[in-house]
Amino acid sequence: MNPGKNEKIDQKFSAILEAAERRRKAFTETPVPKIHIGMATCGIASGALETKKAFEEILAERNVEAIIHPVGCIGHCYAEPVVIIDHPDSGFPPIFYPEVTAGKAQMLVKLFLGEGDPRFEHILGATMENDLIPSLMEFPRFNQEKRVVMEKCGHINPEDIYDYIAEGGYSTLAKVLQLSPDEIINEVEHSGLRGRGGAGFPTGRKWKLARNTVAQEKIVICNADEGDPGAYMDRTILESNPHQVIEGMAICAYAVGAHKAVVYVRSEYPLAVNIVTKAIGQAEELGLLGKGILGSGFDLEIDVFQGSGAFVCGEETALIRSIEGYRGMPRHRPPYPVQKGLWNTPTIINNVKTLASVPPILDNGAAWYRDIGTENSPGTAIFSIVGNVVHAGLVEIPMGVSLRSLIFDICGGIPNKKKFKAVQIGGPSGGCLNEDFLDTPIDFDSLTEAGAMMGSGGMVVMDEDTCMVEVARYFLDFTQKESCGKCTFCRIGTYHLLKILQRLTKGEGLDGDLELLETLSRDIKAGSLCGLGKTAPNPVLTSLKYFREEYEAHVKEKRCPALMCRALTAFYFDLDLCARGCDACATCCPVDAVFTTSNRKKGVDQELCVKCGECLVACPPEYDAVRKVSPPNLVPFIEKIPDKKEEGR
Amino acid sequence: MLLDLTAEDKHALENIASKLTTLKKQRRNLIPILQMIQKELDYLPRESLKMVAEHLEIPESEVYGVATFYNQFRFHPPGKHRIKVCLGTACHVRAGDIILENFERKLEISEGETTPDREFSIERAACVGCCALAPVAIIGETVHAHMAPSKVEGLILRIAIEKEMAEREKQKNESGQE
Ligand SMILES: Cc1cc2nc3c(=O)[nH]c(=O)nc-3n(C[C@H](O)[C@H](O)[C@H](O)COP(=O)(O)O)c2cc1C
Ligand code: FES
């Protein structure tokens, strides 16, 4: 190695680091309160922009000095908009406030910043240990997480590169540019890092293959297509800490010998596109990207390509086709992209989380990473946990944690005193697992064995009111639409799977349908080229395996046990409970299906009813007269008196 | 249903034509070009596909084939008020489809269509990232959380009232100026 080069890198980087630390110092030492507001998509969707505006207005109005620090998503999406107020003069530690609406923002400025009263009833916890307020670390949602990829998410301003550098960012790049590519690849290989894009391919091995391919040019692609309709962690990472991904890409490019890289991010994620584009620009300005990075002589140019929203384009060969300007259809592998990829150039594709794991691994060493997680799946897993669960949001846990502790301890269990029924893992490629799997450790191999899949990392928790047949139908509806059409079994097979499932949810199931689902599923798996078709039947096969009685009830009794399939359920009012003259249900019905009986109680016109369930919500709890039944013929007959107007005609 | 191009659209198309001449005739530019057109017009009129085909010197059917492959591209102009109903997994489990159906019924159009007066259009969206608030609908830029069928009518009514008020205000101002 060339010693002069290493000194140059150190020198250049320490100048940048110094600038970052100076800015950080100026920020922390400014003697005014700091208000950190979570401003990723989830925060904005919950009203963070209004919250920020309210803070700005009331601060100006009352002439209170404070710095507003926009940060990314901290992962606690159930609590958005999230605000952390650091007000050292009050004697309190930094405090985490959930659900800060505009009104709450005004109140906090008035009472906490103005009068030093932190309003205990609105606090979730303090961000550090102290004697006054319970610390967040006392909650399982916080203390059982282990953050590697998302460590800095929600703490730094994603639009300010110096914020990342002050937290140790880009120091790994500066360090590894002084190593040889082989040293880096060995370290990644030893860490046991497996690709977080779904399949879990060993990253070190992939990099080695790419490194050993002899070519003039190589390309690195960061896969941020994230097509699962229920997962959003890749977007959140790009929106909350884009530089960690960029740093990972730069390290990867250096290790495999690439000088071009592309971030492939869906255009439906406009905020992520903006933030990443901006971040790349900032990194170029500081010489952390571009020509001769940190004076090392290594060049890297990163572009952003906006994916146009096709699930199959998450598949690597389809992704490449779409960058080339064609319909995103997968092709046969081999040749693998590392041999022949984008424009026939060797191309290495890694997921956002895989790349974002690289800087911490090389910073702390392979052994440190191996200590987290399990033997065969080291490291952490990130899930977006949604559905019927108290604390929905993004969770990063060490691999090997059981589903039970993830759902019940970390995420607070099932709301409304309902019973746990199933958890769907891995989105459209994954499967539905029942109670028996709650003690299954979460890692690549155990999930695959159970018939589910790590997949996208989307996790949907379902309570007893969710119908598994309907959930399977939902996913098939998705994959059927998203099939690119290349393989017959995938294109037509998924269509027929969907038709059968639709039939079941409508109560038109035929004898033998369940067996047909099974054989067809197996054929689709065998007859499809890419992962989309190979995994599309998973939701059907797993739910059929673990919830067979439910399918049978749909076929044999035309009954939906969970009361979810609309064609198989009906509403009526229990006349013993229905209050005379009360109109709550009638006024909320969107289709005027509620009529008044001869003694001024209510009935449902089954012909008109669309089964939206509004009356069930509207009926005052003291009456609780609305009943939902399946099959629909259980509804008692209630006579409708003919309309007066019609009678007069 | 094919809607006619408005004068504005025609003007925008001319703009695009001049922008195209600055872009390289490379196949890899096809999707970025389509994205650029959609950004300007909010949809891809037929005329624009033809322009792109001519510019890149590929058959129009090729352009159409690529455009229809991707969910991002739309071929109907969206309404002034774009209604997006989230049908992501979490919203689906919490009955997002019923919300969609209510919008469709109230506006008498289907998902993917625009009302003839171009006021409203309905689209489905994949997870918008606030699953904890499911089901959600987005109108314009505003996310409406915890949607219920009974809220649908109120939202549409509110937009109609706002429009009426704005028009009355405009009339008042105009008559005041005279
Ligand atoms: C239908 C389908 C969809 C996929 N979607 C994604 C995706 O959204 N994001 C992703 O990173 N990988 C996705 N993959 C996996 C990629 O093909 C590829 O394996 C991955 O990006 C490699 O990165 P990794 O080694 O870091 O996991 C998908 C695969 C298939 C078959
Ligand atoms: S599924 Fe609707 S916001 Fe996530």
Short mmCIF file of C-alpha atoms in Angstrom, two decimals, chain A residues 209-503:
data_model
loop_
_atom_site.label_atom_id
_atom_site.label_comp_id
_atom_site.label_asym_id
_atom_site.label_seq_id
_atom_site.Cartn_x
_atom_site.Cartn_y
_atom_site.Cartn_z
CA LEU A 209 -17.80 -13.12 -7.26
CA ALA A 210 -18.08 -9.56 -8.49
CA ARG A 211 -14.52 -8.77 -7.56
CA ASN A 212 -13.24 -11.84 -9.38
CA THR A 213 -15.11 -10.98 -12.56
CA VAL A 214 -12.66 -9.34 -14.90
CA ALA A 215 -14.20 -6.35 -16.64
CA GLN A 216 -13.40 -2.80 -17.53
CA GLU A 217 -16.45 -1.46 -15.83
CA LYS A 218 -18.68 -2.67 -13.01
CA ILE A 219 -21.87 -1.24 -11.59
CA VAL A 220 -23.34 -1.28 -8.09
CA ILE A 221 -27.10 -1.03 -7.71
CA CYS A 222 -28.92 -0.33 -4.49
CA ASN A 223 -32.30 -2.02 -4.66
CA ALA A 224 -34.86 0.27 -3.03
CA ASP A 225 -37.78 -0.85 -5.14
CA GLU A 226 -39.70 -2.20 -2.17
CA GLY A 227 -42.75 -3.50 -3.92
CA ASP A 228 -44.52 -5.21 -1.03
CA PRO A 229 -47.72 -3.21 -0.50
CA GLY A 230 -47.34 -3.46 3.25
CA ALA A 231 -43.67 -2.75 3.90
CA TYR A 232 -41.92 0.56 4.11
CA MET A 233 -38.60 0.13 5.90
CA ASP A 234 -36.38 0.78 2.89
CA ARG A 235 -38.15 4.02 2.24
CA THR A 236 -37.86 5.00 5.87
CA ILE A 237 -34.14 4.30 5.95
CA LEU A 238 -33.56 6.36 2.82
CA GLU A 239 -35.66 9.16 4.25
CA SER A 240 -34.10 9.08 7.67
CA ASN A 241 -30.45 8.30 7.06
CA PRO A 242 -29.57 8.21 3.35
CA HIS A 243 -25.85 8.66 3.96
CA GLN A 244 -25.42 5.34 5.67
CA VAL A 245 -26.71 3.66 2.51
CA ILE A 246 -24.50 5.83 0.32
CA GLU A 247 -21.49 5.04 2.48
CA GLY A 248 -22.29 1.34 2.15
CA MET A 249 -22.56 1.71 -1.62
CA ALA A 250 -19.22 3.48 -1.79
CA ILE A 251 -17.55 0.74 0.25
CA CYS A 252 -19.12 -1.94 -1.93
CA ALA A 253 -18.04 -0.17 -5.11
CA TYR A 254 -14.49 0.18 -3.84
CA ALA A 255 -14.38 -3.47 -2.79
CA VAL A 256 -15.64 -4.87 -6.10
CA GLY A 257 -13.97 -2.27 -8.28
CA ALA A 258 -16.97 -0.36 -9.62
CA HIS A 259 -17.03 3.30 -10.55
CA LYS A 260 -20.70 3.68 -11.27
CA ALA A 261 -23.63 3.10 -8.97
CA VAL A 262 -27.37 3.51 -9.15
CA VAL A 263 -29.98 3.87 -6.45
CA TYR A 264 -33.14 2.30 -7.82
CA VAL A 265 -35.97 3.82 -5.83
CA ARG A 266 -39.64 3.88 -6.65
CA SER A 267 -41.08 7.10 -7.94
CA GLU A 268 -43.99 6.66 -5.52
CA TYR A 269 -41.52 7.61 -2.82
CA PRO A 270 -40.99 11.25 -3.79
CA LEU A 271 -39.58 12.24 -0.42
CA ALA A 272 -37.04 9.43 -0.49
CA VAL A 273 -36.06 10.35 -4.06
CA ASN A 274 -35.51 13.97 -3.04
CA ILE A 275 -33.58 13.18 0.08
CA VAL A 276 -31.30 10.66 -1.60
CA THR A 277 -30.64 12.97 -4.54
CA LYS A 278 -29.78 15.76 -2.17
CA ALA A 279 -27.59 13.50 -0.06
CA ILE A 280 -25.58 12.39 -3.10
CA GLY A 281 -25.03 16.03 -4.02
CA GLN A 282 -23.79 16.86 -0.53
CA ALA A 283 -21.44 13.89 -0.48
CA GLU A 284 -20.00 14.95 -3.84
CA GLU A 285 -19.45 18.47 -2.56
CA LEU A 286 -17.37 17.20 0.33
CA GLY A 287 -15.37 14.88 -1.90
CA LEU A 288 -16.89 11.75 -0.38
CA LEU A 289 -18.17 10.79 -3.83
CA GLY A 290 -17.05 11.71 -7.30
CA LYS A 291 -13.50 11.84 -8.59
CA GLY A 292 -10.69 10.75 -6.31
CA ILE A 293 -12.71 10.20 -3.17
CA LEU A 294 -10.87 11.69 -0.17
CA GLY A 295 -7.78 11.91 -2.29
CA SER A 296 -7.56 8.14 -2.65
CA GLY A 297 -7.71 7.98 -6.41
CA PHE A 298 -10.93 5.95 -6.26
CA ASP A 299 -13.81 7.39 -8.31
CA LEU A 300 -17.50 6.75 -7.87
CA GLU A 301 -20.48 8.36 -9.45
CA ILE A 302 -23.96 7.59 -8.06
CA ASP A 303 -27.18 8.19 -10.01
CA VAL A 304 -30.76 7.88 -8.91
CA PHE A 305 -33.14 5.93 -11.13
CA GLN A 306 -36.83 6.18 -10.35
CA GLY A 307 -38.62 2.88 -10.63
CA SER A 308 -42.10 3.13 -12.06
CA GLY A 309 -43.89 0.88 -9.68
CA ALA A 310 -43.93 -2.75 -10.74
CA PHE A 311 -43.49 -5.35 -8.04
CA VAL A 312 -41.51 -7.63 -10.32
CA CYS A 313 -38.90 -4.92 -10.86
CA GLY A 314 -37.62 -5.71 -7.38
CA GLU A 315 -36.28 -8.90 -8.95
CA GLU A 316 -32.74 -8.14 -10.03
CA THR A 317 -32.86 -9.06 -13.71
CA ALA A 318 -36.20 -7.29 -14.17
CA LEU A 319 -34.81 -4.27 -12.38
CA ILE A 320 -31.94 -4.17 -14.84
CA ARG A 321 -34.31 -4.41 -17.80
CA SER A 322 -36.30 -1.48 -16.55
CA ILE A 323 -33.21 0.72 -16.18
CA GLU A 324 -32.38 -0.17 -19.75
CA GLY A 325 -35.76 1.21 -20.79
CA TYR A 326 -37.78 -1.95 -21.39
CA ARG A 327 -40.67 -3.74 -19.77
CA GLY A 328 -39.34 -5.12 -16.51
CA MET A 329 -39.37 -8.82 -17.23
CA PRO A 330 -36.97 -11.17 -15.48
CA ARG A 331 -34.68 -13.33 -17.52
CA HIS A 332 -33.07 -16.65 -16.94
CA ARG A 333 -30.06 -16.82 -14.61
CA PRO A 334 -27.21 -17.70 -15.19
CA PRO A 335 -25.65 -15.54 -16.39
CA TYR A 336 -26.04 -13.80 -13.06
CA PRO A 337 -25.95 -10.03 -12.92
CA VAL A 338 -22.48 -10.21 -11.37
CA GLN A 339 -21.35 -11.69 -14.66
CA LYS A 340 -23.60 -9.89 -17.09
CA GLY A 341 -25.84 -7.17 -15.74
CA LEU A 342 -26.85 -3.66 -16.66
CA TRP A 343 -25.82 -2.99 -20.28
CA ASN A 344 -24.01 -6.33 -20.11
CA THR A 345 -21.65 -4.92 -17.50
CA PRO A 346 -21.05 -6.98 -14.34
CA THR A 347 -23.52 -5.61 -11.84
CA ILE A 348 -23.84 -6.14 -8.14
CA ILE A 349 -27.27 -5.62 -6.62
CA ASN A 350 -27.86 -5.29 -2.92
CA ASN A 351 -30.79 -4.26 -0.84
CA VAL A 352 -30.88 -0.96 1.09
CA LYS A 353 -30.58 -2.70 4.45
CA THR A 354 -27.72 -4.90 3.29
CA LEU A 355 -25.72 -1.88 2.17
CA ALA A 356 -26.61 0.10 5.28
CA SER A 357 -25.32 -2.78 7.44
CA VAL A 358 -21.88 -2.57 5.88
CA PRO A 359 -20.50 0.59 7.57
CA PRO A 360 -21.31 -0.58 11.12
CA ILE A 361 -19.88 -4.03 10.37
CA LEU A 362 -16.58 -2.69 9.07
CA ASP A 363 -16.47 -0.14 11.85
CA ASN A 364 -16.99 -2.63 14.68
CA GLY A 365 -15.60 -5.76 13.07
CA ALA A 366 -17.04 -9.02 11.86
CA ALA A 367 -16.90 -10.62 15.32
CA TRP A 368 -19.08 -7.88 16.77
CA TYR A 369 -21.69 -8.49 14.09
CA ARG A 370 -21.58 -12.24 14.53
CA ASP A 371 -22.37 -11.75 18.20
CA ILE A 372 -25.74 -10.30 17.24
CA GLY A 373 -28.39 -12.69 16.02
CA THR A 374 -28.00 -16.39 15.37
CA GLU A 375 -25.29 -18.65 14.03
CA ASN A 376 -26.64 -18.84 10.49
CA SER A 377 -28.40 -15.49 10.40
CA PRO A 378 -26.15 -12.99 12.12
CA GLY A 379 -27.20 -9.42 12.65
CA THR A 380 -30.54 -7.75 12.93
CA ALA A 381 -33.84 -7.97 11.10
CA ILE A 382 -36.04 -5.00 10.38
CA PHE A 383 -39.77 -5.48 10.20
CA SER A 384 -42.58 -3.12 9.50
CA ILE A 385 -45.20 -4.49 11.82
CA VAL A 386 -48.72 -3.39 11.06
CA GLY A 387 -52.28 -4.60 11.30
CA ASN A 388 -53.97 -5.48 14.56
CA VAL A 389 -51.13 -4.64 16.86
CA VAL A 390 -50.84 -1.94 19.50
CA HIS A 391 -47.47 -0.45 18.65
CA ALA A 392 -47.26 -0.58 14.88
CA GLY A 393 -44.14 0.68 13.20
CA LEU A 394 -40.60 -0.28 12.33
CA VAL A 395 -38.72 -2.59 14.63
CA GLU A 396 -35.10 -3.68 14.40
CA ILE A 397 -34.39 -6.77 16.47
CA PRO A 398 -31.57 -9.26 16.65
CA MET A 399 -32.28 -12.34 14.53
CA GLY A 400 -33.54 -15.23 16.60
CA VAL A 401 -36.08 -13.35 18.71
CA SER A 402 -39.34 -15.29 18.84
CA LEU A 403 -42.47 -14.09 17.10
CA ARG A 404 -44.18 -14.07 20.48
CA SER A 405 -41.83 -11.62 22.08
CA LEU A 406 -41.83 -9.49 18.96
CA ILE A 407 -45.60 -9.25 18.76
CA PHE A 408 -46.58 -9.34 22.40
CA ASP A 409 -43.66 -7.76 24.26
CA ILE A 410 -42.12 -5.38 21.81
CA CYS A 411 -45.25 -4.39 19.93
CA GLY A 412 -47.69 -4.50 22.80
CA GLY A 413 -49.93 -7.35 21.58
CA ILE A 414 -53.36 -7.20 20.02
CA PRO A 415 -55.60 -4.20 20.66
CA ASN A 416 -59.26 -4.21 21.78
CA LYS A 417 -58.87 -7.40 23.82
CA LYS A 418 -59.06 -9.46 20.67
CA LYS A 419 -57.35 -12.79 20.22
CA PHE A 420 -54.26 -13.32 18.11
CA LYS A 421 -55.03 -15.33 15.04
CA ALA A 422 -52.25 -15.19 12.50
CA VAL A 423 -49.23 -13.31 11.35
CA GLN A 424 -48.38 -12.82 7.71
CA ILE A 425 -44.65 -12.47 7.11
CA GLY A 426 -42.86 -11.51 3.94
CA GLY A 427 -45.67 -9.86 2.00
CA PRO A 428 -46.95 -11.38 -1.23
CA SER A 429 -44.13 -13.96 -1.23
CA GLY A 430 -44.53 -14.91 2.39
CA GLY A 431 -46.93 -16.98 4.37
CA CYS A 432 -49.51 -16.87 7.13
CA LEU A 433 -48.47 -18.55 10.36
CA ASN A 434 -50.79 -19.44 13.21
CA GLU A 435 -50.44 -19.50 16.98
CA ASP A 436 -48.35 -22.67 16.94
CA PHE A 437 -45.48 -20.73 15.43
CA LEU A 438 -45.34 -18.00 18.04
CA ASP A 439 -42.23 -19.51 19.55
CA THR A 440 -40.45 -19.84 16.24
CA PRO A 441 -37.25 -17.84 16.23
CA ILE A 442 -37.12 -15.23 13.52
CA ASP A 443 -34.31 -15.93 11.08
CA PHE A 444 -33.98 -16.73 7.40
CA ASP A 445 -34.00 -20.49 7.74
CA SER A 446 -36.69 -21.00 10.40
CA LEU A 447 -39.12 -18.82 8.52
CA THR A 448 -38.50 -20.58 5.24
CA GLU A 449 -38.95 -23.90 6.99
CA ALA A 450 -42.31 -22.77 8.34
CA GLY A 451 -43.42 -21.94 4.81
CA ALA A 452 -43.21 -18.18 5.26
CA MET A 453 -40.22 -16.12 4.19
CA MET A 454 -38.21 -13.20 5.41
CA GLY A 455 -39.09 -11.61 2.07
CA SER A 456 -39.61 -7.90 2.25
CA GLY A 457 -39.84 -7.83 6.03
CA GLY A 458 -43.47 -6.82 5.98
CA MET A 459 -45.33 -8.32 8.91
CA VAL A 460 -49.07 -8.09 9.32
CA VAL A 461 -50.59 -9.18 12.59
CA MET A 462 -54.17 -10.35 12.38
CA ASP A 463 -56.77 -10.85 15.07
CA GLU A 464 -59.75 -13.18 15.18
CA ASP A 465 -61.82 -10.86 12.96
CA THR A 466 -59.58 -11.46 9.95
CA CYS A 467 -60.51 -14.10 7.43
CA MET A 468 -57.55 -16.06 6.10
CA VAL A 469 -59.25 -16.90 2.83
CA GLU A 470 -59.83 -13.22 2.22
CA VAL A 471 -56.20 -12.42 3.11
CA ALA A 472 -54.99 -15.05 0.67
CA ARG A 473 -57.33 -13.58 -1.94
CA TYR A 474 -55.90 -10.11 -1.29
CA PHE A 475 -52.31 -11.25 -1.90
CA LEU A 476 -53.23 -13.25 -4.97
CA ASP A 477 -55.11 -10.28 -6.35
CA PHE A 478 -51.86 -8.38 -5.96
CA THR A 479 -49.48 -10.97 -7.46
CA GLN A 480 -51.87 -11.78 -10.28
CA LYS A 481 -51.89 -8.12 -11.33
CA GLU A 482 -48.14 -7.84 -10.89
CA SER A 483 -47.15 -10.96 -12.79
CA CYS A 484 -45.16 -9.74 -15.76
CA GLY A 485 -46.79 -12.33 -17.97
CA LYS A 486 -43.69 -14.09 -19.20
CA CYS A 487 -44.31 -17.53 -17.69
CA THR A 488 -47.62 -19.19 -18.48
CA PHE A 489 -48.00 -20.77 -15.07
CA CYS A 490 -47.45 -17.53 -13.29
CA ARG A 491 -49.65 -15.49 -15.63
CA ILE A 492 -52.59 -17.88 -15.97
CA GLY A 493 -52.06 -19.97 -12.87
CA THR A 494 -52.27 -17.04 -10.51
CA TYR A 495 -55.37 -15.89 -12.37
CA HIS A 496 -57.07 -19.19 -11.69
CA LEU A 497 -55.91 -19.26 -8.08
CA LEU A 498 -57.48 -15.85 -7.70
CA LYS A 499 -60.72 -16.95 -9.38
CA ILE A 500 -61.02 -19.89 -7.01
CA LEU A 501 -60.34 -17.74 -3.98
CA GLN A 502 -62.86 -15.17 -5.16
CA ARG A 503 -65.38 -17.92 -5.55
#
